[in-house]
Amino acid sequence: MARKPLIAGNWKMFKTHLDAIRLVQGLAHELAGHNFESVEVVVCPPFTSLRTIQTLIDSDRYEFGLGAQNMHWESEGAFTGEVAPGMLKSLDVDYVILGHSERRELFGETDEGVNEKAKAAFANGLLPIICCGETDAEREAGSTEQKVDRQIRAALDGLKPDDAARAVIAYEPIWAIGTGKTATPEDAQNTISYIRKVVAQSSGEDVAAAMRILYGGSVKSGNAAALMGQSDIDGALVGGASLEASEFAAIVKATK
Ligand code: PGA
């Protein structure tokens, strides 16, 4: 079965809920007439805008999926400042980004924690977008494959094959995030095809063939078509360029 391309906007810690309304309305305008059956579009605003955007999606029948940027793995408890999977599900959230490199580097997230969160996502009817990728130093040292191998095996450990097949992986070289530097389409394709092999070994060929693997790191309208044209790249996780409706829409339109 063909993998449906997915373009997800990671808004990070940008946009108040009022800015969020303007952005998502602008995006709906830019994407009027877009065939959402051929390319899926997901917006991942901060927690404070999830309710607002969900209401807009419902009332104005926008075909965007809704994603959160993080969550805890426990279903409730004394975890000040955290958000539970069921809280996201009750807001009709579809996706949750897990293990973004900013969470790993700045907030101490571990491979084990990402795995707990992936299991909790499926237990609550959410689809995880699991991030992996190497630092500049790791790339220079030639250890990109070793790094993503470890991150992916750990994240998928113990997932049922049916669940793993619906998980999304985002390969985001850390040196390319927010820097304007992008992996060449060939390098991104090579690493993503390597990740697909790791998934085949850890979860089986069928899971690997079905799983969508995205590229992330300075994706823009100008480089999207070349990246998305690679056979193993099934879409993009977009940061900076998702904060402007016309630019994000252009990335969606460049995706086949
Ligand atoms: P960027 O961020 O597109 O701004 O590089 C991507 C991401 O961090 O998901």
Tab-separated table of C-alpha atoms and ligand atoms in Angstrom:
chain	number	residue	atom	x	y	z
A	1	MET	CA	0.000	0.000	0.000
A	2	ALA	CA	1.300	3.448	-0.897
A	3	ARG	CA	2.330	5.641	2.007
A	4	LYS	CA	0.350	8.882	2.153
A	5	PRO	CA	2.704	11.865	2.449
A	6	LEU	CA	2.415	13.916	5.632
A	7	ILE	CA	3.464	17.535	6.102
A	8	ALA	CA	3.434	18.542	9.775
A	9	GLY	CA	4.074	22.042	11.097
A	10	ASN	CA	5.884	22.179	14.434
A	11	TRP	CA	5.128	25.667	15.750
A	12	LYS	CA	7.406	25.165	18.780
A	13	MET	CA	6.970	27.966	21.376
A	14	PHE	CA	5.585	30.501	18.919
A	15	LYS	CA	2.146	32.125	18.496
A	16	THR	CA	-0.391	33.174	21.122
A	17	HIS	CA	-3.830	31.627	20.695
A	18	LEU	CA	-4.910	34.749	18.766
A	19	ASP	CA	-1.911	34.481	16.418
A	20	ALA	CA	-2.735	30.791	16.071
A	21	ILE	CA	-6.249	31.563	14.821
A	22	ARG	CA	-4.846	33.918	12.191
A	23	LEU	CA	-2.246	31.389	11.082
A	24	VAL	CA	-4.627	28.469	10.714
A	25	GLN	CA	-7.236	30.592	8.923
A	26	GLY	CA	-4.519	31.851	6.599
A	27	LEU	CA	-3.432	28.309	5.940
A	28	ALA	CA	-6.996	27.223	5.142
A	29	HIS	CA	-7.201	30.092	2.671
A	30	GLU	CA	-3.872	29.195	1.034
A	31	LEU	CA	-4.833	25.529	0.792
A	32	ALA	CA	-8.388	25.963	-0.510
A	33	GLY	CA	-8.823	23.279	-3.163
A	34	HIS	CA	-5.934	21.164	-1.846
A	35	ASN	CA	-6.575	17.425	-2.010
A	36	PHE	CA	-6.042	16.341	1.589
A	37	GLU	CA	-6.470	12.724	0.487
A	38	SER	CA	-3.208	12.933	-1.437
A	39	VAL	CA	-1.115	14.893	1.085
A	40	GLU	CA	-2.066	14.987	4.770
A	41	VAL	CA	-1.491	18.272	6.607
A	42	VAL	CA	-1.049	18.519	10.381
A	43	VAL	CA	-0.499	21.566	12.594
A	44	CYS	CA	1.209	21.219	15.981
A	45	PRO	CA	0.614	24.416	17.981
A	46	PRO	CA	1.618	24.960	21.626
A	47	PHE	CA	-0.704	23.399	24.238
A	48	THR	CA	-2.392	26.771	24.853
A	49	SER	CA	-3.743	26.856	21.297
A	50	LEU	CA	-4.912	23.249	20.914
A	51	ARG	CA	-8.450	23.949	22.087
A	52	THR	CA	-8.762	27.045	19.903
A	53	ILE	CA	-7.533	25.275	16.787
A	54	GLN	CA	-9.637	22.187	17.459
A	55	THR	CA	-12.750	24.385	17.668
A	56	LEU	CA	-11.850	26.061	14.354
A	57	ILE	CA	-11.188	22.719	12.658
A	58	ASP	CA	-14.613	21.487	13.822
A	59	SER	CA	-16.656	24.588	13.098
A	60	ASP	CA	-15.087	25.550	9.777
A	61	ARG	CA	-14.542	21.928	8.650
A	62	TYR	CA	-10.824	22.364	8.071
A	63	GLU	CA	-9.219	19.126	6.975
A	64	PHE	CA	-6.047	19.653	8.983
A	65	GLY	CA	-4.926	17.095	11.504
A	66	LEU	CA	-4.035	18.367	14.960
A	67	GLY	CA	-0.842	17.509	16.816
A	68	ALA	CA	0.704	18.287	20.197
A	69	GLN	CA	4.435	18.789	20.701
A	70	ASN	CA	4.933	16.628	23.793
A	71	MET	CA	3.062	14.828	26.587
A	72	HIS	CA	3.664	12.730	29.701
A	73	TRP	CA	3.253	8.946	29.573
A	74	GLU	CA	1.206	8.636	32.780
A	75	SER	CA	-2.558	8.991	32.532
A	76	GLU	CA	-2.735	11.408	35.482
A	77	GLY	CA	-0.907	12.312	38.663
A	78	ALA	CA	1.116	14.816	40.609
A	79	PHE	CA	3.296	15.948	37.693
A	80	THR	CA	3.229	19.721	37.837
A	81	GLY	CA	3.446	21.308	34.429
A	82	GLU	CA	2.807	18.121	32.459
A	83	VAL	CA	-0.059	17.149	30.140
A	84	ALA	CA	-1.562	13.637	29.959
A	85	PRO	CA	-2.334	11.647	26.774
A	86	GLY	CA	-6.061	11.473	27.595
A	87	MET	CA	-6.202	15.265	27.922
A	88	LEU	CA	-4.930	15.566	24.362
A	89	LYS	CA	-7.279	12.870	23.083
A	90	SER	CA	-10.293	14.627	24.595
A	91	LEU	CA	-9.359	17.674	22.479
A	92	ASP	CA	-9.461	15.488	19.341
A	93	VAL	CA	-5.691	15.675	18.990
A	94	ASP	CA	-4.508	13.129	16.383
A	95	TYR	CA	-0.714	13.244	16.642
A	96	VAL	CA	1.947	13.956	19.240
A	97	ILE	CA	5.577	14.825	18.495
A	98	LEU	CA	7.838	12.767	20.759
A	99	GLY	CA	11.540	13.033	21.479
A	100	HIS	CA	12.213	16.184	19.474
A	101	SER	CA	15.931	16.993	19.734
A	102	GLU	CA	15.083	20.209	21.617
A	103	ARG	CA	13.261	18.129	24.244
A	104	ARG	CA	16.154	15.677	24.412
A	105	GLU	CA	18.907	18.330	24.562
A	106	LEU	CA	17.219	21.037	26.646
A	107	PHE	CA	14.816	19.062	28.839
A	108	GLY	CA	16.663	15.819	29.401
A	109	GLU	CA	14.363	13.433	27.511
A	110	THR	CA	15.741	9.920	27.168
A	111	ASP	CA	15.238	7.051	24.718
A	112	GLU	CA	13.379	5.153	27.475
A	113	GLY	CA	11.060	8.087	28.116
A	114	VAL	CA	10.297	8.391	24.409
A	115	ASN	CA	9.427	4.682	24.357
A	116	GLU	CA	7.078	5.073	27.363
A	117	LYS	CA	5.428	7.995	25.617
A	118	ALA	CA	5.060	6.095	22.322
A	119	LYS	CA	3.283	3.252	24.147
A	120	ALA	CA	1.057	5.726	26.001
A	121	ALA	CA	0.218	7.471	22.718
A	122	PHE	CA	-1.141	4.255	21.178
A	123	ALA	CA	-2.933	3.293	24.389
A	124	ASN	CA	-4.807	6.588	24.093
A	125	GLY	CA	-5.516	6.597	20.366
A	126	LEU	CA	-2.810	9.118	19.450
A	127	LEU	CA	-0.219	8.646	16.703
A	128	PRO	CA	3.350	9.491	17.697
A	129	ILE	CA	5.740	11.419	15.452
A	130	ILE	CA	9.017	10.105	16.845
A	131	CYS	CA	12.066	12.280	16.202
A	132	CYS	CA	15.642	11.124	15.763
A	133	GLY	CA	18.837	12.598	14.348
A	134	GLU	CA	22.517	13.249	14.860
A	135	THR	CA	24.492	16.289	16.017
A	136	ASP	CA	27.116	17.933	13.826
A	137	ALA	CA	29.886	16.256	15.846
A	138	GLU	CA	28.240	12.850	15.436
A	139	ARG	CA	27.929	13.416	11.714
A	140	GLU	CA	31.600	14.455	11.480
A	141	ALA	CA	32.545	11.337	13.431
A	142	GLY	CA	30.604	9.168	10.987
A	143	SER	CA	28.210	7.920	13.650
A	144	THR	CA	24.894	9.067	12.168
A	145	GLU	CA	23.658	5.520	11.522
A	146	GLN	CA	24.688	4.304	14.959
A	147	LYS	CA	22.787	7.201	16.575
A	148	VAL	CA	19.515	6.800	14.692
A	149	ASP	CA	19.718	3.010	15.014
A	150	ARG	CA	19.801	3.310	18.814
A	151	GLN	CA	17.069	5.963	18.975
A	152	ILE	CA	14.666	4.086	16.687
A	153	ARG	CA	15.110	0.628	18.226
A	154	ALA	CA	14.558	2.113	21.689
A	155	ALA	CA	11.497	4.124	20.647
A	156	LEU	CA	9.754	1.168	18.959
A	157	ASP	CA	10.665	-1.419	21.594
A	158	GLY	CA	7.629	-3.451	22.680
A	159	LEU	CA	5.147	-1.764	20.311
A	160	LYS	CA	2.632	-4.082	18.641
A	161	PRO	CA	3.364	-4.395	14.900
A	162	ASP	CA	-0.025	-2.857	14.004
A	163	ASP	CA	0.812	0.155	16.137
A	164	ALA	CA	4.413	0.447	14.955
A	165	ALA	CA	3.203	0.477	11.341
A	166	ARG	CA	1.140	3.599	12.074
A	167	ALA	CA	3.888	5.407	13.983
A	168	VAL	CA	5.586	8.239	12.116
A	169	ILE	CA	9.336	8.812	12.352
A	170	ALA	CA	10.912	12.197	11.672
A	171	TYR	CA	14.604	12.129	10.800
A	172	GLU	CA	15.910	15.547	11.796
A	173	PRO	CA	19.679	16.070	11.683
A	174	ILE	CA	20.216	18.435	14.621
A	175	TRP	CA	22.727	20.541	12.675
A	176	ALA	CA	19.983	21.290	10.121
A	177	ILE	CA	17.287	22.424	12.583
A	178	GLY	CA	16.670	26.157	12.411
A	179	THR	CA	20.091	26.746	10.853
A	180	GLY	CA	19.181	27.160	7.202
A	181	LYS	CA	21.444	24.182	6.442
A	182	THR	CA	19.577	21.231	4.946
A	183	ALA	CA	20.753	17.710	4.334
A	184	THR	CA	21.084	17.133	0.591
A	185	PRO	CA	18.133	15.147	-0.772
A	186	GLU	CA	20.539	12.237	-1.384
A	187	ASP	CA	21.936	12.278	2.184
A	188	ALA	CA	18.430	12.536	3.672
A	189	GLN	CA	17.260	9.672	1.425
A	190	ASN	CA	20.260	7.522	2.449
A	191	THR	CA	19.712	7.972	6.173
A	192	ILE	CA	15.951	7.517	5.901
A	193	SER	CA	16.367	4.350	3.854
A	194	TYR	CA	18.788	3.155	6.547
A	195	ILE	CA	16.134	3.922	9.211
A	196	ARG	CA	13.623	1.874	7.200
A	197	LYS	CA	16.063	-1.070	7.297
A	198	VAL	CA	16.398	-0.715	11.065
A	199	VAL	CA	12.594	-0.751	11.372
A	200	ALA	CA	12.457	-3.877	9.186
A	201	GLN	CA	14.941	-5.608	11.497
A	202	SER	CA	13.263	-4.523	14.715
A	203	SER	CA	9.561	-4.640	13.737
A	204	GLY	CA	9.379	-6.596	10.477
A	205	GLU	CA	9.304	-5.887	6.746
A	206	ASP	CA	5.574	-5.107	6.663
A	207	VAL	CA	5.916	-2.458	9.355
A	208	ALA	CA	8.901	-0.920	7.563
A	209	ALA	CA	7.040	-0.819	4.245
A	210	ALA	CA	3.989	0.858	5.814
A	211	MET	CA	5.696	3.324	8.142
A	212	ARG	CA	5.910	6.963	7.130
A	213	ILE	CA	9.335	8.492	7.662
A	214	LEU	CA	9.630	12.267	7.366
A	215	TYR	CA	12.607	14.558	6.934
A	216	GLY	CA	12.969	17.669	9.091
A	217	GLY	CA	15.553	20.449	9.297
A	218	SER	CA	15.228	23.792	7.463
A	219	VAL	CA	12.594	22.528	5.017
A	220	LYS	CA	11.344	25.453	2.903
A	221	SER	CA	9.276	25.939	-0.232
A	222	GLY	CA	12.518	26.138	-2.225
A	223	ASN	CA	13.937	22.759	-1.176
A	224	ALA	CA	10.750	20.787	-0.468
A	225	ALA	CA	10.178	19.314	-3.935
A	226	ALA	CA	13.688	17.845	-4.188
A	227	LEU	CA	13.494	16.335	-0.694
A	228	MET	CA	9.953	15.012	-1.115
A	229	GLY	CA	10.876	13.517	-4.482
A	230	GLN	CA	13.108	10.916	-2.786
A	231	SER	CA	11.608	7.429	-2.682
A	232	ASP	CA	11.888	6.855	1.081
A	233	ILE	CA	10.964	10.366	2.229
A	234	ASP	CA	7.256	10.434	3.054
A	235	GLY	CA	6.858	14.059	4.063
A	236	ALA	CA	8.321	16.710	6.322
A	237	LEU	CA	8.320	18.016	9.873
A	238	VAL	CA	8.590	21.759	9.362
A	239	GLY	CA	9.568	24.271	12.052
A	240	GLY	CA	10.314	27.879	11.073
A	241	ALA	CA	8.623	27.698	7.673
A	242	SER	CA	5.369	26.485	9.264
A	243	LEU	CA	4.890	29.843	11.011
A	244	GLU	CA	3.903	31.596	7.792
A	245	ALA	CA	0.781	30.385	5.995
A	246	SER	CA	1.935	30.997	2.421
A	247	GLU	CA	5.346	29.377	2.957
A	248	PHE	CA	3.902	26.305	4.687
A	249	ALA	CA	1.207	25.954	2.015
A	250	ALA	CA	3.894	26.130	-0.685
A	251	ILE	CA	5.685	23.189	0.973
A	252	VAL	CA	2.432	21.203	0.979
A	253	LYS	CA	1.877	22.019	-2.703
A	254	ALA	CA	5.445	20.973	-3.568
A	255	THR	CA	4.815	17.522	-2.065
A	256	LYS	CA	3.662	14.709	-4.321
B	1	PGA	P1	13.166	23.938	11.241
B	1	PGA	O1	12.715	22.981	12.458
B	1	PGA	O2	12.263	23.591	10.069
B	1	PGA	O3	12.970	25.323	11.734
B	1	PGA	O4	14.593	23.598	10.951
B	1	PGA	C1	12.338	21.650	12.250
B	1	PGA	C2	11.986	21.009	13.576
B	1	PGA	O5	12.658	21.293	14.584
B	1	PGA	O6	11.054	20.195	13.666
